[in-house]
Short mmCIF file of C-alpha atoms and ligand atoms in Angstrom, two decimals:
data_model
loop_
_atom_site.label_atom_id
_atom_site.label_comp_id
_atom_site.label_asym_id
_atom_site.label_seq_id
_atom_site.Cartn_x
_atom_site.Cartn_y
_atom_site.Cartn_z
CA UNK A 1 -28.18 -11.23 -35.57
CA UNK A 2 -25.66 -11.33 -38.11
CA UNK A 3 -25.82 -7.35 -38.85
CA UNK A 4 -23.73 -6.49 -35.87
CA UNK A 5 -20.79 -8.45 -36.35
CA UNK A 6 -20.26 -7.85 -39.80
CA UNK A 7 -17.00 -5.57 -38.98
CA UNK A 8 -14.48 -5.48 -36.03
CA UNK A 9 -15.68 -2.00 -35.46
CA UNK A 10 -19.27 -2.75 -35.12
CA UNK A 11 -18.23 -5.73 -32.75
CA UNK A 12 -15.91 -3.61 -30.60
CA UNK A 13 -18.96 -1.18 -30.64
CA UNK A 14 -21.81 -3.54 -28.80
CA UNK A 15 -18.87 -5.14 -27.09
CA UNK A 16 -20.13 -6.54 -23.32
CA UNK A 17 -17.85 -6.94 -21.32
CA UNK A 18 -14.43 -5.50 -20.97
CA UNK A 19 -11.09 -7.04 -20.24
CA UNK A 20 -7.89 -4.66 -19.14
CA UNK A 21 -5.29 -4.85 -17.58
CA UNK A 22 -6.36 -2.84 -14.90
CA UNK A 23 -8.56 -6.14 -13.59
CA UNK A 24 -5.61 -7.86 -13.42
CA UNK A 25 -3.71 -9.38 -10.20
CA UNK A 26 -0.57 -11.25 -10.77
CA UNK A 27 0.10 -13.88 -7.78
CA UNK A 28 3.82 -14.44 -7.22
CA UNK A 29 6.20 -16.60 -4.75
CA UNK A 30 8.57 -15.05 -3.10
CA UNK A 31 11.35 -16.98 -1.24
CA UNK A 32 14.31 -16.35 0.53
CA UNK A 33 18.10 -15.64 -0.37
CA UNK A 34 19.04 -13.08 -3.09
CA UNK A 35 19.26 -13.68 -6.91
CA UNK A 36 16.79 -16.67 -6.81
CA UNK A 37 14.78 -16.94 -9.84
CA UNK A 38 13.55 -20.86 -9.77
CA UNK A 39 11.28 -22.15 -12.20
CA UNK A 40 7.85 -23.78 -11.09
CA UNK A 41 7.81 -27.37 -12.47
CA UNK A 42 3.83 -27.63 -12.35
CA UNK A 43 3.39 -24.02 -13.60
CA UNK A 44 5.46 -23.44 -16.81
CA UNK A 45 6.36 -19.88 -17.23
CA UNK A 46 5.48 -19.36 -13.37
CA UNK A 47 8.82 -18.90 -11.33
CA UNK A 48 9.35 -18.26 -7.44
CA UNK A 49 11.55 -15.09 -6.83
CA UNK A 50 14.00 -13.85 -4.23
CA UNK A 51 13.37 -10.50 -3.03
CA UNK A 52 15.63 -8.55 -5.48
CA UNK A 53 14.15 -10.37 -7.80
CA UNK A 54 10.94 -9.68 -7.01
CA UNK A 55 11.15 -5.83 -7.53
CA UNK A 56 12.64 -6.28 -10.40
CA UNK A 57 9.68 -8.41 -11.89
CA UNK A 58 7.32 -5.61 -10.40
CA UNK A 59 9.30 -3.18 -12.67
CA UNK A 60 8.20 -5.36 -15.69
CA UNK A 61 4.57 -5.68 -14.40
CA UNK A 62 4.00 -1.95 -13.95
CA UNK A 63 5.63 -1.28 -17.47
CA UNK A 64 2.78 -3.47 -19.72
CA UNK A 65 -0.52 -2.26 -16.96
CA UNK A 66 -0.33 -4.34 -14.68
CA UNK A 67 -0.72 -2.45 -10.92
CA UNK A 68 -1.24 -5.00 -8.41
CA UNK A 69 -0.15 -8.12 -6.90
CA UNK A 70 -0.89 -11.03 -4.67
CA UNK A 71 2.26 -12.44 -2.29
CA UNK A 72 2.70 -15.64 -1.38
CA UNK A 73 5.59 -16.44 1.27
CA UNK A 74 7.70 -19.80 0.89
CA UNK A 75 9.73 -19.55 4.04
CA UNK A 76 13.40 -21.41 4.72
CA UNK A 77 11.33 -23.08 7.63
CA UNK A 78 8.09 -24.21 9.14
CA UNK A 79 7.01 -25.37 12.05
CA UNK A 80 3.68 -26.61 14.34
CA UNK A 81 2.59 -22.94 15.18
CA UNK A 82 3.44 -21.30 11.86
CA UNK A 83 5.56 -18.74 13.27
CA UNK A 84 6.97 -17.61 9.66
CA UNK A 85 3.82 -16.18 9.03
CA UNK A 86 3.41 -13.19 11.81
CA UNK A 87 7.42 -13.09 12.09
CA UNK A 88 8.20 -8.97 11.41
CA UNK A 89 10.82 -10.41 9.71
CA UNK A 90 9.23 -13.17 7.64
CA UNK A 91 9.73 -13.53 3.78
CA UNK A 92 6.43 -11.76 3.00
CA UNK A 93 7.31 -8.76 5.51
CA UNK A 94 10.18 -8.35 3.78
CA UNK A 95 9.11 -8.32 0.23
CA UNK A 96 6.33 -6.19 1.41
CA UNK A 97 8.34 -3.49 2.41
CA UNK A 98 11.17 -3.67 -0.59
CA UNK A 99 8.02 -3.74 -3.18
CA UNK A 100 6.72 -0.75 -1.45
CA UNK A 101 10.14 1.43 -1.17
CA UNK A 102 11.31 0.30 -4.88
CA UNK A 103 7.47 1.02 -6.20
CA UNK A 104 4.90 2.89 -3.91
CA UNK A 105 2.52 2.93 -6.74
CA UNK A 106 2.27 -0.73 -6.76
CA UNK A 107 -0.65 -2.10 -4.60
CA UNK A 108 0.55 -5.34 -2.84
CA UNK A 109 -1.83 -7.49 -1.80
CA UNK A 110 -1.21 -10.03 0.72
CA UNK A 111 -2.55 -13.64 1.03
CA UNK A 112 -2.96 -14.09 4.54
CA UNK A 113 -2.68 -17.94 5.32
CA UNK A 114 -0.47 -20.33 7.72
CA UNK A 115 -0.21 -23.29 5.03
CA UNK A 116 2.91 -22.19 3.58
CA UNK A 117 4.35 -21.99 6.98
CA UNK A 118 2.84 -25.07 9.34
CA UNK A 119 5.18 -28.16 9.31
CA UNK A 120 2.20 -30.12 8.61
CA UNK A 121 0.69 -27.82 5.67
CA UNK A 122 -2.28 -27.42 6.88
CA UNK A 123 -3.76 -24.10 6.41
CA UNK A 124 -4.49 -23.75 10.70
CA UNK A 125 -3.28 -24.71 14.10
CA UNK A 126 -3.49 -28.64 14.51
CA UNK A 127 -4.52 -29.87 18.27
CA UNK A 128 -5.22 -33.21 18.41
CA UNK A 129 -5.72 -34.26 14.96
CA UNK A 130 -7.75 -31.31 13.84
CA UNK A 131 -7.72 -27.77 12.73
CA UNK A 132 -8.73 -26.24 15.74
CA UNK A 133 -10.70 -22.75 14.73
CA UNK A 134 -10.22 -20.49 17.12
CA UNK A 135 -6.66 -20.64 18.40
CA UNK A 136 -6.40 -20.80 14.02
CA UNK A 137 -8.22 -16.93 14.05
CA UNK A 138 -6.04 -15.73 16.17
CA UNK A 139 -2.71 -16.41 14.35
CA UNK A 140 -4.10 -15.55 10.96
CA UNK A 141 -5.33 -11.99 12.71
CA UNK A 142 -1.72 -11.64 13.92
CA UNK A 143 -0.56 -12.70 10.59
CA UNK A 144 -2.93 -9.88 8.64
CA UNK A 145 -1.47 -7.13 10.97
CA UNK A 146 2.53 -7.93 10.68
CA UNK A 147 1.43 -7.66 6.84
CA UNK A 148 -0.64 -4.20 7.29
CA UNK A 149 2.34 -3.34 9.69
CA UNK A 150 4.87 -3.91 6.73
CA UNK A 151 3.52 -2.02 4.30
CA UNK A 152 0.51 -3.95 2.63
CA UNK A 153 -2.11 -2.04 0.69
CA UNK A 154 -4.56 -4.72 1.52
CA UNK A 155 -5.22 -8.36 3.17
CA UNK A 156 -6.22 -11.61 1.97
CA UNK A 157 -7.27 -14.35 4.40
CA UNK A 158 -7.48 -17.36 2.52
CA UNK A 159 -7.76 -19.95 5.11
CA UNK A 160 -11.94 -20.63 5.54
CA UNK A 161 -11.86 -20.39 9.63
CA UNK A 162 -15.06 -19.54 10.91
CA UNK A 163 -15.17 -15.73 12.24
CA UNK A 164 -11.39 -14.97 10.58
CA UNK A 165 -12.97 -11.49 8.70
CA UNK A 166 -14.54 -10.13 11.96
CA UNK A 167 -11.37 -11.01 13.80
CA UNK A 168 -9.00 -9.57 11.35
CA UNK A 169 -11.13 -6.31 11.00
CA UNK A 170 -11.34 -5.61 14.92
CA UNK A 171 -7.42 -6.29 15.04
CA UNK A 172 -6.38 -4.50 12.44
CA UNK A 173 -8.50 -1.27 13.68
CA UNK A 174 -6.79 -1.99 17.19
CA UNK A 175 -3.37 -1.71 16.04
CA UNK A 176 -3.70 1.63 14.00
CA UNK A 177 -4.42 -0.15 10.64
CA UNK A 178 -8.56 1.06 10.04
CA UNK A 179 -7.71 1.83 6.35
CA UNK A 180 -6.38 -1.29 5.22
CA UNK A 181 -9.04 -3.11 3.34
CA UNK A 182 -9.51 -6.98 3.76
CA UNK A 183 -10.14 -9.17 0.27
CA UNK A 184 -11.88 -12.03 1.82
CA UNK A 185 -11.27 -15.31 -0.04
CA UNK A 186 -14.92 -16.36 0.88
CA UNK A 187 -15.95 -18.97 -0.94
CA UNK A 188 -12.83 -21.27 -1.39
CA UNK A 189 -13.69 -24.47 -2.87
CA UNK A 190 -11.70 -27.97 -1.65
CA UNK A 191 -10.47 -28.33 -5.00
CA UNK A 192 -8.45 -30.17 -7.13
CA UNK A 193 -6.88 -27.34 -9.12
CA UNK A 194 -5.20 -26.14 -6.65
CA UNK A 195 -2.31 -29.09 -7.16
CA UNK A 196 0.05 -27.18 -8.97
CA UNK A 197 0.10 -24.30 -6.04
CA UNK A 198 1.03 -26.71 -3.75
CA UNK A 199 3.90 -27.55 -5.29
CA UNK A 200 5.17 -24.12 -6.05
CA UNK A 201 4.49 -23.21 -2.44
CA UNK A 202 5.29 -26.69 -0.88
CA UNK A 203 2.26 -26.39 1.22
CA UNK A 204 0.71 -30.13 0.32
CA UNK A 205 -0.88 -31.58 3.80
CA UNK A 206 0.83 -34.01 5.60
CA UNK A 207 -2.41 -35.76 6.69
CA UNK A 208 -6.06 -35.46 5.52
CA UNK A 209 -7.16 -33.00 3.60
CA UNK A 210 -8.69 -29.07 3.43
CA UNK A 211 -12.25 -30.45 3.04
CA UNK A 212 -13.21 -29.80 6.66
CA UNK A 213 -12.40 -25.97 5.84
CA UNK A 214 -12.73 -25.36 2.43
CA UNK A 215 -16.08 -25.85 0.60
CA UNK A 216 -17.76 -28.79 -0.86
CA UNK A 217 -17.56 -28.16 -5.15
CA UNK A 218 -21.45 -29.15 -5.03
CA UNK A 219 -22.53 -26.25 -2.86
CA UNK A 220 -23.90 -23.18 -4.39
CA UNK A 221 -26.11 -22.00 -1.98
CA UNK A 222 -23.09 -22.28 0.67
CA UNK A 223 -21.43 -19.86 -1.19
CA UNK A 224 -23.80 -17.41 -0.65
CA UNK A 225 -23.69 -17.79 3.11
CA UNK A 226 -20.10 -17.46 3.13
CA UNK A 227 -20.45 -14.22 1.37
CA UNK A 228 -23.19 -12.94 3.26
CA UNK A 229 -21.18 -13.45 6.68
CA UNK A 230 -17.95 -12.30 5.28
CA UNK A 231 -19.50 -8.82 4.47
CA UNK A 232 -21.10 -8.93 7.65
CA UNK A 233 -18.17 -9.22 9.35
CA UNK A 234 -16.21 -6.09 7.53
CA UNK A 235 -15.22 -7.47 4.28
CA UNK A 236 -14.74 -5.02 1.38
CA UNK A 237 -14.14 -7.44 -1.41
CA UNK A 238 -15.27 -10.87 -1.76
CA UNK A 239 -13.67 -13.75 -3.61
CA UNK A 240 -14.50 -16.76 -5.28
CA UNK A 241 -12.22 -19.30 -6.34
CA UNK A 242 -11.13 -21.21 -8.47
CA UNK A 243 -12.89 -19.43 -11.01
CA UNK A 244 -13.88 -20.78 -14.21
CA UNK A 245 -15.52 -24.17 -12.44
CA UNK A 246 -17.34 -21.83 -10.52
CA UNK A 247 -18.93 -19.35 -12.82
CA UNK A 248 -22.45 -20.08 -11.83
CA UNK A 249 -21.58 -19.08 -8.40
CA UNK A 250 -19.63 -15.61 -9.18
CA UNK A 251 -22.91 -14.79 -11.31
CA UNK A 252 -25.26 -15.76 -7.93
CA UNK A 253 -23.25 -13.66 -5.87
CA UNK A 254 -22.82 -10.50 -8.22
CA UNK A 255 -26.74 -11.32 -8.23
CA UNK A 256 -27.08 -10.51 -4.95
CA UNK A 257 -24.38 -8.51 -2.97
CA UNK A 258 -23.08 -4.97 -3.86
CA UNK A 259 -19.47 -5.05 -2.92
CA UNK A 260 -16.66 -5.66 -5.33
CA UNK A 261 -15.85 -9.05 -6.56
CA UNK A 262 -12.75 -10.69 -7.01
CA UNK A 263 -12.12 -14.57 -8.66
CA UNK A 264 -8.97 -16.35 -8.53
CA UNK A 265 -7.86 -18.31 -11.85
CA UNK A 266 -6.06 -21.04 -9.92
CA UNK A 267 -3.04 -22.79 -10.67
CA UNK A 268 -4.52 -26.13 -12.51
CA UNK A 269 -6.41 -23.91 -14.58
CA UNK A 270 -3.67 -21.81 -15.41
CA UNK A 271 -1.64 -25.27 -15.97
CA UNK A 272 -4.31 -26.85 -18.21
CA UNK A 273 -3.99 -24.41 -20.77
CA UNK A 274 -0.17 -23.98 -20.58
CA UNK A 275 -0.03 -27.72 -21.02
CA UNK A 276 -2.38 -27.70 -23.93
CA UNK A 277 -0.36 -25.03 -25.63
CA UNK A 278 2.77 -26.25 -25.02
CA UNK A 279 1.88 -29.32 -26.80
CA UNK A 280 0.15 -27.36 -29.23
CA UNK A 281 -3.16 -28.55 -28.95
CA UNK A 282 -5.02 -25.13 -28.31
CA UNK A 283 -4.23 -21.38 -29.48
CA UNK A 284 -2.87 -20.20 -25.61
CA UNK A 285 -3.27 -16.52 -26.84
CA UNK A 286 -7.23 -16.41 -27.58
CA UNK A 287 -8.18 -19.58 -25.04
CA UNK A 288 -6.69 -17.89 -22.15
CA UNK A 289 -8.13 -14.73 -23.35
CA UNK A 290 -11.24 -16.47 -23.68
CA UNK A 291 -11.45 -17.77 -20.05
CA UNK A 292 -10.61 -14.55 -18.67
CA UNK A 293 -13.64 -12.75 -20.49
CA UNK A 294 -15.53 -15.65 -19.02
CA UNK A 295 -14.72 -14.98 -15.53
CA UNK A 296 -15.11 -11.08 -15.84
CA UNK A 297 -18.59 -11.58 -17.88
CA UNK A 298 -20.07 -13.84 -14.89
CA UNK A 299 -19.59 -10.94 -12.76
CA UNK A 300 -16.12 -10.37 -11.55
CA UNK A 301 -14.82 -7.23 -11.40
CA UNK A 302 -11.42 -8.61 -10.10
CA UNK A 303 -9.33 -11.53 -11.34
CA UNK A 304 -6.48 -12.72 -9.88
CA UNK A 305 -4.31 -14.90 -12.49
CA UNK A 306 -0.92 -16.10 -13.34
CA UNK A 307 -1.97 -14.91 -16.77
CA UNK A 308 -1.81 -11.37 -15.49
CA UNK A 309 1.68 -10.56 -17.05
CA UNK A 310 1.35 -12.11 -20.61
CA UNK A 311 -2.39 -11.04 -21.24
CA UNK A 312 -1.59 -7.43 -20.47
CA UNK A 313 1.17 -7.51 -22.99
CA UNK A 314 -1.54 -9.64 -25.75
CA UNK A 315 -4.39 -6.52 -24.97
CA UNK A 316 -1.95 -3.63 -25.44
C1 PBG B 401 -3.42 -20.83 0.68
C2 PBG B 401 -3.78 -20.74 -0.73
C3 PBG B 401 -3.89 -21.76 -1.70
C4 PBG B 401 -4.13 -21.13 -2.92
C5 PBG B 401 -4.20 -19.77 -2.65
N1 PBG B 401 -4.03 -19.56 -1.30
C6 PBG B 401 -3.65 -23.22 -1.60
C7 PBG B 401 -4.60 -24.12 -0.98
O1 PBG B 401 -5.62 -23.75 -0.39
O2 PBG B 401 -4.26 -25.30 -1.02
C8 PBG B 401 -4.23 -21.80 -4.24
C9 PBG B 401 -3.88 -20.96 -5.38
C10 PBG B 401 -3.68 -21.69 -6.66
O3 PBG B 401 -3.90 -22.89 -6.79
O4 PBG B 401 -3.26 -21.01 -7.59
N2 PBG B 401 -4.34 -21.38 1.51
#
C-alpha cells in the first residue's frame, strides 16, 4: 500500500475526497447599531457584526473563495411572539438587503428560526408551557418569506416543527418567491455543542430544554425519517448537524437520498479545537483541516463552519 504515497504528487493523484473553498459556508451574527465589531467570548476568533460591518467582512470572504453565508439575527429586543423575526425591518432583513446591494454575487443564506428572537429562547411559540407546533409553522413560514422578500438567495429553517418545509414551500410560492430554495436543517440533534452559539446569539432557554424538538443523539434511523419527510415536503438540500458526532448519519443519508447535502460544524466543535490550539495542545491548521475532510468524506457536499474564513486562506 505503501507505493502510492511515496510522493506528494502521487498522493494528490489518488486523492478521495476534495476540500475547497467553494464547500464552504461561513455563519455570522449580525446585530444592530453601526461600527459594532464585538468579540464572541465562547468562540475565539468568532465576532458578532453591525451591518456596516458586516459587508465589509463579506468583502474579505469573497477575496480568499469564500461565496456564501449563513445569517444569524441578534435583535435589540425579544418578546413572547418573536416579532423580530418576520419584522421587514428586522436585523436580518436589513443585513440581507445591504449584503445583497454591496455584493450581489454573494449568496446569503438565511437561518430561519424564532430562538434568537422569543423572550423565552425557545426556538417556537410557547402556550401553556409548551412549544405549541402549529401556531410555531406559521411564524417561521412568515419569517422565511420577509427573508426571501429581502433579498435572500435561500432559506434555512432550523427549528424541528413538524410540517415547517411543506409550510414554508407553499408560502413562499404564494407570495411570488417559487425560486428561492429551502436548506432544511433536518436532522438537528439536541446537543450539547451547540453551548457556545447560545451565547453568541443569547438564545439559551429560559425553561426546559430543545429535546422535545430537536433529536435524540442515539437516533440514527430517526434521521432518516426526518430526511425522507423533509424532501417530501419540497426540500432541496438537507442538513445534518452538528457534524463530526454525526458522521455515521451524513454517510446513511448520502446512502440513500439524491439531493444535496449540507452539515453544520457547530460552535463547540469549532470551540474545542480553538481551545486546544490556543493552549497549544493540537496543530489548529491540519486538525481543523482534518475534521473538515472528515465531514466532506462521509458524504457532505456542503459544510457550514466558522472555519470557513481561515481554511480558505490555509487551502489557497
Ligand atoms: C437556531 C440555531 C442554533 C444553531 C443554529 N441554529 C441553536 C440551537 O438550536 O440552540 C446552533 C449553531 C451552532 O452551535 O453553531 N435554532
Amino acid at each position: 500500500m505503501r507505493r502510492l504515497r511515496r510522493t506528494k504528487a502521487l498522493r494528490d493523484l489518488v486523492r478521495e475526497t476534495e476540500l475547497s473553498p467553494r464547500h464552504l459556508v461561513q455563519p455570522l451574527f449580525v446585530v444592530s447599531g453601526e461600527g459594532v465589531r464585538e468579540p464572541v467570548e465562547s468562540m475565539p476568533g468568532v465576532d458578532r457584526f453591525s451591518i456596516n460591518e458586516l459587508v465589509a467582512e463579506a468583502s474579505e470572504l469573497l477575496a480568499v473563495g469564500i461565496e456564501a453565508v449563513i445569517l444569524f439575527g441578534i435583535p435589540a429586543a425579544k418578546d413572547e411572539t418573536a416579532s423580530g423575526a418576520y419584522d421587514d425591518e428586522g436585523v436580518v432583513q436589513l443585513a440581507v438587503r445591504a449584503l445583497k446591494e454591496a455584493h450581489p454575487e454573494l449568496t446569503v443564506i438565511t437561518d430561519v428560526c424564532l430562538c434568537e428572537y422569543t423572550s423565552h429562547g425557545h426556538c417556537g411559540f410557547v402556550r401553556d408551557g409548551e412549544v405549541d407546533n402549529d401556531i410555531s409553522v406559521e411564524l417561521i413560514a412568515k419569517t422565511a418569506i420577509s427573508h426571501a422578500e429581502a433579498g435572500a438567495d435561500a432559506v434555512a429553517p432550523s427549528d424541528m416543527m413538524d410540517g415547517r418545509i411543506g409550510a414554508v414551500r407553499f408560502q413562499l410560492d404564494e407570495e411570488g418567491h417559487p425560486q428561492t430554495p429551502i436548506i432544511a436543517y433536518s436532522a438537528k440533534y439536541a446537543s450539547a455543542f451547540y453551548g457556545p452559539f447560545r451565547e453568541a446569539a443569547d438564545s439559551t432557554p429560559e425553561f426546559g430544554d430543545r429535546r422535545g424538538y430537536q433529536m435524540d443523539p442515539a437516533n440514527a434511523r430517526e434521521a432518516l425519517r426526518e430526511v425522507e419527510l423533509d424532501i417530501e415536503e419540497g426540500a432541496d438540500m438537507v442538513m445534518i448537524k452538528p457534524a463530526l458526532p454525526y458522521l455515521d448519519v451524513i454517510r446513511g443519508v448520502r446512502d440513500r437520498v439524491e439531493v444535496p447535502i449540507a452539515a453544520y460544524q457547530v460552535s463547540g466543535e469549532y470551540s474545542m479545537l480553538r481551545a486546544a490550539a490556543d493552549n497549544g495542545w493540537i496543530d489548529e491548521r491540519s486538525a481543523a483541516l482534518e475534521t473538515l475532510t472528515a465531514i466532506r468524506r462521509a458524504g457532505a457536499d456542503v459544510i457550514l463552519t466558522y472555519y470557513a474564513k481561515e481554511a480558505a486562506a490555509w487551502l489557497q
